[in-house]
mmCIF file of N, CA, C and O in Angstrom:
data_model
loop_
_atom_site.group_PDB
_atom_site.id
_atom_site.type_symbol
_atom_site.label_atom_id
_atom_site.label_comp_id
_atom_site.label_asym_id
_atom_site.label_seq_id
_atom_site.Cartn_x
_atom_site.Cartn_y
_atom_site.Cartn_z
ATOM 1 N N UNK A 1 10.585 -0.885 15.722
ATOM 2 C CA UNK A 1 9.588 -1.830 15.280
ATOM 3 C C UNK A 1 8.793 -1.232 14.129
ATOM 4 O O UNK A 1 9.080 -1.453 12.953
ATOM 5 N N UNK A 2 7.566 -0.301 14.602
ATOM 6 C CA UNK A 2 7.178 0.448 13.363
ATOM 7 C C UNK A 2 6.058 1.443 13.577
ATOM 8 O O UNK A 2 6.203 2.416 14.317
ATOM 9 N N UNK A 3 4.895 1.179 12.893
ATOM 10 C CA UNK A 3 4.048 2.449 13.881
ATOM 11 C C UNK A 3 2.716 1.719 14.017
ATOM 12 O O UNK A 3 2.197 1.180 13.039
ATOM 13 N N UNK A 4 2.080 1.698 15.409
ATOM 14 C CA UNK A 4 0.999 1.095 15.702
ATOM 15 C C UNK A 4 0.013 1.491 14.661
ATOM 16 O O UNK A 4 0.007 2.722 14.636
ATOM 17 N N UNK A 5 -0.913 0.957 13.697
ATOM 18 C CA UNK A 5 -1.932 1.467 13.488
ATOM 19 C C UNK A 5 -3.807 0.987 13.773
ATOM 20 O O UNK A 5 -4.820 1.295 13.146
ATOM 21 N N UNK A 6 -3.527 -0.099 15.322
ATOM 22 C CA UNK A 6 -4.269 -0.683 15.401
ATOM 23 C C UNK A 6 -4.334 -1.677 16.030
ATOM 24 O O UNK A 6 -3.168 -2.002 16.255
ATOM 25 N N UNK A 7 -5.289 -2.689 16.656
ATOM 26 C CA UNK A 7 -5.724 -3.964 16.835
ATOM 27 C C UNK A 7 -6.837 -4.175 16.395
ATOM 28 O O UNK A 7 -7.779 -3.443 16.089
ATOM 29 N N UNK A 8 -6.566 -5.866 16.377
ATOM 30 C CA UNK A 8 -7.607 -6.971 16.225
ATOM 31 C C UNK A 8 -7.593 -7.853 17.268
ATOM 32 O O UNK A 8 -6.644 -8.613 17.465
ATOM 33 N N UNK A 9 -8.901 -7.798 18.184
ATOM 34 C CA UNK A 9 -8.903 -8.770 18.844
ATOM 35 C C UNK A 9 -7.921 -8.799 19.959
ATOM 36 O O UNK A 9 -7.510 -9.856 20.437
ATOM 37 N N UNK A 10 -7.623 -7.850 20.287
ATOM 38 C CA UNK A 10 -6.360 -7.444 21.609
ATOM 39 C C UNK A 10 -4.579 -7.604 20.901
ATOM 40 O O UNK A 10 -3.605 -7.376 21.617
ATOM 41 N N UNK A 11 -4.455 -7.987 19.545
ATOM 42 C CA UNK A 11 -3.541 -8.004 18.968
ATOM 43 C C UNK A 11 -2.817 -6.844 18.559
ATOM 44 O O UNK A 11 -3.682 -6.008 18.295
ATOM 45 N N UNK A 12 -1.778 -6.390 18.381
ATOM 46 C CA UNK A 12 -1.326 -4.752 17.925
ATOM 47 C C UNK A 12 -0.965 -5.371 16.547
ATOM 48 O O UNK A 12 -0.401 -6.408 16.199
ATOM 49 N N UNK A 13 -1.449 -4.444 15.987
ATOM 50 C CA UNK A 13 -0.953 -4.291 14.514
ATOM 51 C C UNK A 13 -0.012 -3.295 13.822
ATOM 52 O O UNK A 13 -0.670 -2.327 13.442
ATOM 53 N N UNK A 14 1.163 -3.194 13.550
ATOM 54 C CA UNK A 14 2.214 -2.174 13.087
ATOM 55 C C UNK A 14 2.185 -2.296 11.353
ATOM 56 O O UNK A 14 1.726 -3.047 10.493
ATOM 57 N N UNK A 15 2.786 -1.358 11.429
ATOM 58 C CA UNK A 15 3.414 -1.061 9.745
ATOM 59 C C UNK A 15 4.776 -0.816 9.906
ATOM 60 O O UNK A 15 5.283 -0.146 10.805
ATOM 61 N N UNK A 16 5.433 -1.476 8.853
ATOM 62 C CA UNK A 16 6.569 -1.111 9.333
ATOM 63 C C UNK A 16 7.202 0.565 8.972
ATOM 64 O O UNK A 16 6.549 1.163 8.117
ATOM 65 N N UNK A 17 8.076 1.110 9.405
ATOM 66 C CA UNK A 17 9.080 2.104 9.187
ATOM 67 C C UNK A 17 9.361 2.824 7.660
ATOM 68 O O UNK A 17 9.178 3.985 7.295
ATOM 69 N N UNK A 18 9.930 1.528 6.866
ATOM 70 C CA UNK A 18 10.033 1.733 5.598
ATOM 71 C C UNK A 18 8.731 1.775 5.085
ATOM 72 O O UNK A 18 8.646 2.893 4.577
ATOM 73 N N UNK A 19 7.315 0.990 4.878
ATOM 74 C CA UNK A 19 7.049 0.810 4.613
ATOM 75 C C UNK A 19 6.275 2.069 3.284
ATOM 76 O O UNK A 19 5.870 1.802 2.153
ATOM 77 N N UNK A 20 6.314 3.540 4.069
ATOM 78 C CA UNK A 20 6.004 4.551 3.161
ATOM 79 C C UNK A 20 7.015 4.828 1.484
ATOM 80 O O UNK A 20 6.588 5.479 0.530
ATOM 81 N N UNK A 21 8.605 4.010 1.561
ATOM 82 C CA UNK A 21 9.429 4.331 0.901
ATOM 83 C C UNK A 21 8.711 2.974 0.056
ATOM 84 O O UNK A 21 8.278 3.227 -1.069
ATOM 85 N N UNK A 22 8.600 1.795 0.481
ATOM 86 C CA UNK A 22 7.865 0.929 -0.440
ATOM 87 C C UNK A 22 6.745 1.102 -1.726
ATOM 88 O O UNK A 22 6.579 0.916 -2.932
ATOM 89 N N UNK A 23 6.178 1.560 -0.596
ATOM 90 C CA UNK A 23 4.384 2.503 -1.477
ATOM 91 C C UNK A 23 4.574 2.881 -2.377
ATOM 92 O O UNK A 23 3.972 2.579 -3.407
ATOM 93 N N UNK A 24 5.707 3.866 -2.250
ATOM 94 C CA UNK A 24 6.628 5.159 -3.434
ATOM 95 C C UNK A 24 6.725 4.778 -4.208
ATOM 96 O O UNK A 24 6.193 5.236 -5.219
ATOM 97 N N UNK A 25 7.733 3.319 -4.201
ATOM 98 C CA UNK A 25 8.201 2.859 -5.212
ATOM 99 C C UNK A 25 7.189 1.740 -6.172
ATOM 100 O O UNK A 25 7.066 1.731 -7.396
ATOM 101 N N UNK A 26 6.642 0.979 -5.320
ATOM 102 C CA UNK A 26 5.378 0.376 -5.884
ATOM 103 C C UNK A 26 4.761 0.996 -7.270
ATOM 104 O O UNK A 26 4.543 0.517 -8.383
ATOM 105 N N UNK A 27 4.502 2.869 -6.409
ATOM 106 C CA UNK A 27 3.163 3.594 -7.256
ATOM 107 C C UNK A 27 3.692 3.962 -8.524
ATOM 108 O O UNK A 27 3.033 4.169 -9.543
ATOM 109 N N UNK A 28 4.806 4.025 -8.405
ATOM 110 C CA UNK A 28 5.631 4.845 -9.365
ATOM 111 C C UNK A 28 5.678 3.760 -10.283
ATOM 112 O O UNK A 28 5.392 4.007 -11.455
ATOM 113 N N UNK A 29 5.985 2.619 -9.963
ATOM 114 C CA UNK A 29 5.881 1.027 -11.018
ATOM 115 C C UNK A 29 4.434 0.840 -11.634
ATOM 116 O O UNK A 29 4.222 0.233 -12.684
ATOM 117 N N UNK A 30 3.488 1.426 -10.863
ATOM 118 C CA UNK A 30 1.971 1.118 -11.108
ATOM 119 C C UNK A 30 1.789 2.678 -12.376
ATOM 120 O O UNK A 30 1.142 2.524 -13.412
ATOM 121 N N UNK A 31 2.250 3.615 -12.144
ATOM 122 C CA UNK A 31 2.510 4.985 -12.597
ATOM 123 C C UNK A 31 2.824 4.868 -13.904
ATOM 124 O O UNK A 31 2.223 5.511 -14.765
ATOM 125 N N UNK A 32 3.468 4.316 -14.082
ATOM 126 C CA UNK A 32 4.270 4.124 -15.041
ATOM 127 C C UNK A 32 3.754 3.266 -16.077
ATOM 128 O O UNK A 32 3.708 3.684 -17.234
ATOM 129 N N UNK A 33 3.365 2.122 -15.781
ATOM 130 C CA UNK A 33 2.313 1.301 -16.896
ATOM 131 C C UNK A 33 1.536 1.604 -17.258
ATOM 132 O O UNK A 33 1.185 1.224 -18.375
ATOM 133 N N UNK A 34 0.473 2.865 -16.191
ATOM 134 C CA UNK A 34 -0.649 3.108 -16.640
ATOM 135 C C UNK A 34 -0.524 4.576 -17.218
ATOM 136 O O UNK A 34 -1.582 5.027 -17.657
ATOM 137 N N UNK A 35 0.732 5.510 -17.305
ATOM 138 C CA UNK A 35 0.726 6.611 -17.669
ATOM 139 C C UNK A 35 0.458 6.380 -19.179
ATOM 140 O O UNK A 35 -0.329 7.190 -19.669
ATOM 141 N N UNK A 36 0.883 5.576 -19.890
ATOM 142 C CA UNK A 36 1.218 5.462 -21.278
ATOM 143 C C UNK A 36 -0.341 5.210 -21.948
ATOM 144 O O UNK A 36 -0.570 5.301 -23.154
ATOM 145 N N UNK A 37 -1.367 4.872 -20.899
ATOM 146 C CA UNK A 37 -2.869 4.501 -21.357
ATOM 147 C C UNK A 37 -3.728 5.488 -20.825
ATOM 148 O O UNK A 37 -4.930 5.438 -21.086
ATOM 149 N N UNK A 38 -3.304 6.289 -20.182
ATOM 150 C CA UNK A 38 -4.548 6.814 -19.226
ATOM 151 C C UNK A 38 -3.809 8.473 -19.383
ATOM 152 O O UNK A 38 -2.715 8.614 -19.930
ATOM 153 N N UNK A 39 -4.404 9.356 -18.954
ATOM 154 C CA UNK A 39 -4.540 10.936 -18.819
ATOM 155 C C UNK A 39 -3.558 10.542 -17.117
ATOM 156 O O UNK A 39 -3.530 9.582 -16.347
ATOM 157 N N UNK A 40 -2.721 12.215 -17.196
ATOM 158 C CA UNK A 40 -1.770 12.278 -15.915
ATOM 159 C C UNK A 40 -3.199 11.549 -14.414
ATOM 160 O O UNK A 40 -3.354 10.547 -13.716
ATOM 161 N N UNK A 41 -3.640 12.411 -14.581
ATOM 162 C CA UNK A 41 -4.444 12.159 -13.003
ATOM 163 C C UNK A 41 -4.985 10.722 -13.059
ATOM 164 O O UNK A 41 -4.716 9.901 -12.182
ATOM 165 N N UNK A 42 -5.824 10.424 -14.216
ATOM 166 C CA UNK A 42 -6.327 8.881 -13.687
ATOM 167 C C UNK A 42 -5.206 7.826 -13.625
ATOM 168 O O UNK A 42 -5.416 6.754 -13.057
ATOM 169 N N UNK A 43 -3.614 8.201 -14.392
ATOM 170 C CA UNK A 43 -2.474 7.197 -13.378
ATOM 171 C C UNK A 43 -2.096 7.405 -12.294
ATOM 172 O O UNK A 43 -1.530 6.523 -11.648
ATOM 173 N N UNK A 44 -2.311 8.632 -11.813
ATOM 174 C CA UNK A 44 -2.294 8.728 -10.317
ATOM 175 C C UNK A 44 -3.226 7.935 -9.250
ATOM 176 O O UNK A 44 -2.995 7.200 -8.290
ATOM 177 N N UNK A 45 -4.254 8.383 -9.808
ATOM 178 C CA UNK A 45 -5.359 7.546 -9.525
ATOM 179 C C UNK A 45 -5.020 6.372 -9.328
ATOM 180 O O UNK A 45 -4.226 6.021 -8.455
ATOM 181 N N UNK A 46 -5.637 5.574 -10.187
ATOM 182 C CA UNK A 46 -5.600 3.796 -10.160
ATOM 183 C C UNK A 46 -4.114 3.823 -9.801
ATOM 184 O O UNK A 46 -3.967 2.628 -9.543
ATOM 185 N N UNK A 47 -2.997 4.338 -9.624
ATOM 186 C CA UNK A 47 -1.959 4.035 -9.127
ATOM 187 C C UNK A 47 -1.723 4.112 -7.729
ATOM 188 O O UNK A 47 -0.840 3.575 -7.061
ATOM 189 N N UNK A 48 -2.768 4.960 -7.349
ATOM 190 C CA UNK A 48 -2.719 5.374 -5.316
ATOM 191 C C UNK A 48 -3.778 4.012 -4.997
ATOM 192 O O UNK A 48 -3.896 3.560 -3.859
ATOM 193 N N UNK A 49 -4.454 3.495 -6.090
ATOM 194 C CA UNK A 49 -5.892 2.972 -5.314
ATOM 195 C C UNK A 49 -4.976 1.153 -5.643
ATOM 196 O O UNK A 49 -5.230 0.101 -5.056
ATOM 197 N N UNK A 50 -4.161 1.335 -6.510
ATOM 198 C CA UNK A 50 -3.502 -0.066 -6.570
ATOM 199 C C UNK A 50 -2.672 -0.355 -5.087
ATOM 200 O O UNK A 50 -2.792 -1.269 -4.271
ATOM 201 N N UNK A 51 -1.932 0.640 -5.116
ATOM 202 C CA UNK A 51 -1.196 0.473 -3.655
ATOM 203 C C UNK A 51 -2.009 0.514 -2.597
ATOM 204 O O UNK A 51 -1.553 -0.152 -1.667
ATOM 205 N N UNK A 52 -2.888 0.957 -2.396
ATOM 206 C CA UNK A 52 -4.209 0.955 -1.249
ATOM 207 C C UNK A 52 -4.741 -0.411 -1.491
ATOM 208 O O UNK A 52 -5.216 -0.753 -0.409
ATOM 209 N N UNK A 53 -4.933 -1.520 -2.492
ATOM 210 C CA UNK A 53 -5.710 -2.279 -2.680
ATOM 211 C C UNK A 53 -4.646 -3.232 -2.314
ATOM 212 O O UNK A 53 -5.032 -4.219 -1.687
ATOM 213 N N UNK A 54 -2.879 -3.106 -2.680
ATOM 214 C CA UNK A 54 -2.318 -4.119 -2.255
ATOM 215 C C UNK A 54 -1.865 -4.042 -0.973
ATOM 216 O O UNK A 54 -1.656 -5.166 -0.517
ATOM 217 N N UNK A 55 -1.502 -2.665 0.206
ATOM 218 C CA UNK A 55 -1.755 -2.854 1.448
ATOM 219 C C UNK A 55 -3.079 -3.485 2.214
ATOM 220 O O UNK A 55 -3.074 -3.879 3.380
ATOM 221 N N UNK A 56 -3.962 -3.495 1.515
ATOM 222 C CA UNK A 56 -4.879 -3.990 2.527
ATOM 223 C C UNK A 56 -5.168 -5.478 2.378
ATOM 224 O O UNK A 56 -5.491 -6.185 3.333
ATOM 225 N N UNK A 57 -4.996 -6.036 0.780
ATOM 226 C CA UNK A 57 -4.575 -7.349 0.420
ATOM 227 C C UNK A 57 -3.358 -7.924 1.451
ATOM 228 O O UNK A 57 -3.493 -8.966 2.093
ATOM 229 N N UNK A 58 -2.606 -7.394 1.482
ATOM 230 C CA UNK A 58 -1.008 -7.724 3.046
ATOM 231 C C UNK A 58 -1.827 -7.732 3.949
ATOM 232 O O UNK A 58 -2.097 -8.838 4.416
ATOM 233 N N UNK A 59 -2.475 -6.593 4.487
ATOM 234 C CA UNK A 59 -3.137 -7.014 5.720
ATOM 235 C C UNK A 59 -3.928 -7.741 5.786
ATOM 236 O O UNK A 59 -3.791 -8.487 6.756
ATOM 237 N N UNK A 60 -5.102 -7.998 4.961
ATOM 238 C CA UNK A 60 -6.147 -9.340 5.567
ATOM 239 C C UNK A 60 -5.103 -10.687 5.093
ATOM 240 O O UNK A 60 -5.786 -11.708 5.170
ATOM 241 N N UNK A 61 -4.193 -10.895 4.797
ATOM 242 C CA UNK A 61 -3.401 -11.906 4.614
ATOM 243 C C UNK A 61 -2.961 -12.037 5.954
ATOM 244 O O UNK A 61 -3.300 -12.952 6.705
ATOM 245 N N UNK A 62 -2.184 -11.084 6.244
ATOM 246 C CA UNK A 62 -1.132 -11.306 7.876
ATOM 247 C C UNK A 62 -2.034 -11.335 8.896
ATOM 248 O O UNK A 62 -1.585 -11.930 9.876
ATOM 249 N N UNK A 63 -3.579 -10.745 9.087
ATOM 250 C CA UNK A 63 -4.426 -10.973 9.508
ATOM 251 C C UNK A 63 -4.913 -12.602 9.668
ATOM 252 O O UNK A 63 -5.196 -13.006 10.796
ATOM 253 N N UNK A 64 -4.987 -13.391 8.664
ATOM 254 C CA UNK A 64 -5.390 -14.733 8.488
ATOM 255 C C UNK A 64 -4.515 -14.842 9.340
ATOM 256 O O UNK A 64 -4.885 -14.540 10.475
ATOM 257 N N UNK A 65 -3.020 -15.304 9.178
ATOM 258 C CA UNK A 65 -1.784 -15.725 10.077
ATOM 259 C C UNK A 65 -2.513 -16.011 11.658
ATOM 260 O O UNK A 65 -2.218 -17.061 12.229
ATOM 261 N N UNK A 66 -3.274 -15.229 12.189
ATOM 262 C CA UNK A 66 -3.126 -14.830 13.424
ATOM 263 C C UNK A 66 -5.030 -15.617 13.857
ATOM 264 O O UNK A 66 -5.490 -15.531 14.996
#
């Protein structure tokens, strides 16, 4: 299934399995647009905080669902 990281409301909430190989690939897409404008670290940056901003965007979405 995947790995608990939680409930809401007596609900379990998982992530899935892959989901760390996703991130990867995401950041590296986010990495990449912003390397060409920005200094090495701040594309790291806004590239970890993009993928942090679009997991938690998924979750209060799949959250609504329920």
């Amino acid at each position: 299934m995947g790995w608990r990281i939680g409930s809401i409301g007596g609900v379990p909430l998982f992530v899935a399995k892959s989901w760390p190989i996703g991130a990867l690939l995401i950041g590296w897409i986010y990495y990449a647009s912003f390397a060409a404008a920005l200094p090495i670290q701040q594309a790291v940056l806004v590239a970890a905080l993009a993928v942090i901003v679009l997991f938690l965007s998924v979750l209060v979405h799949e959250i609504s669902h329920g």
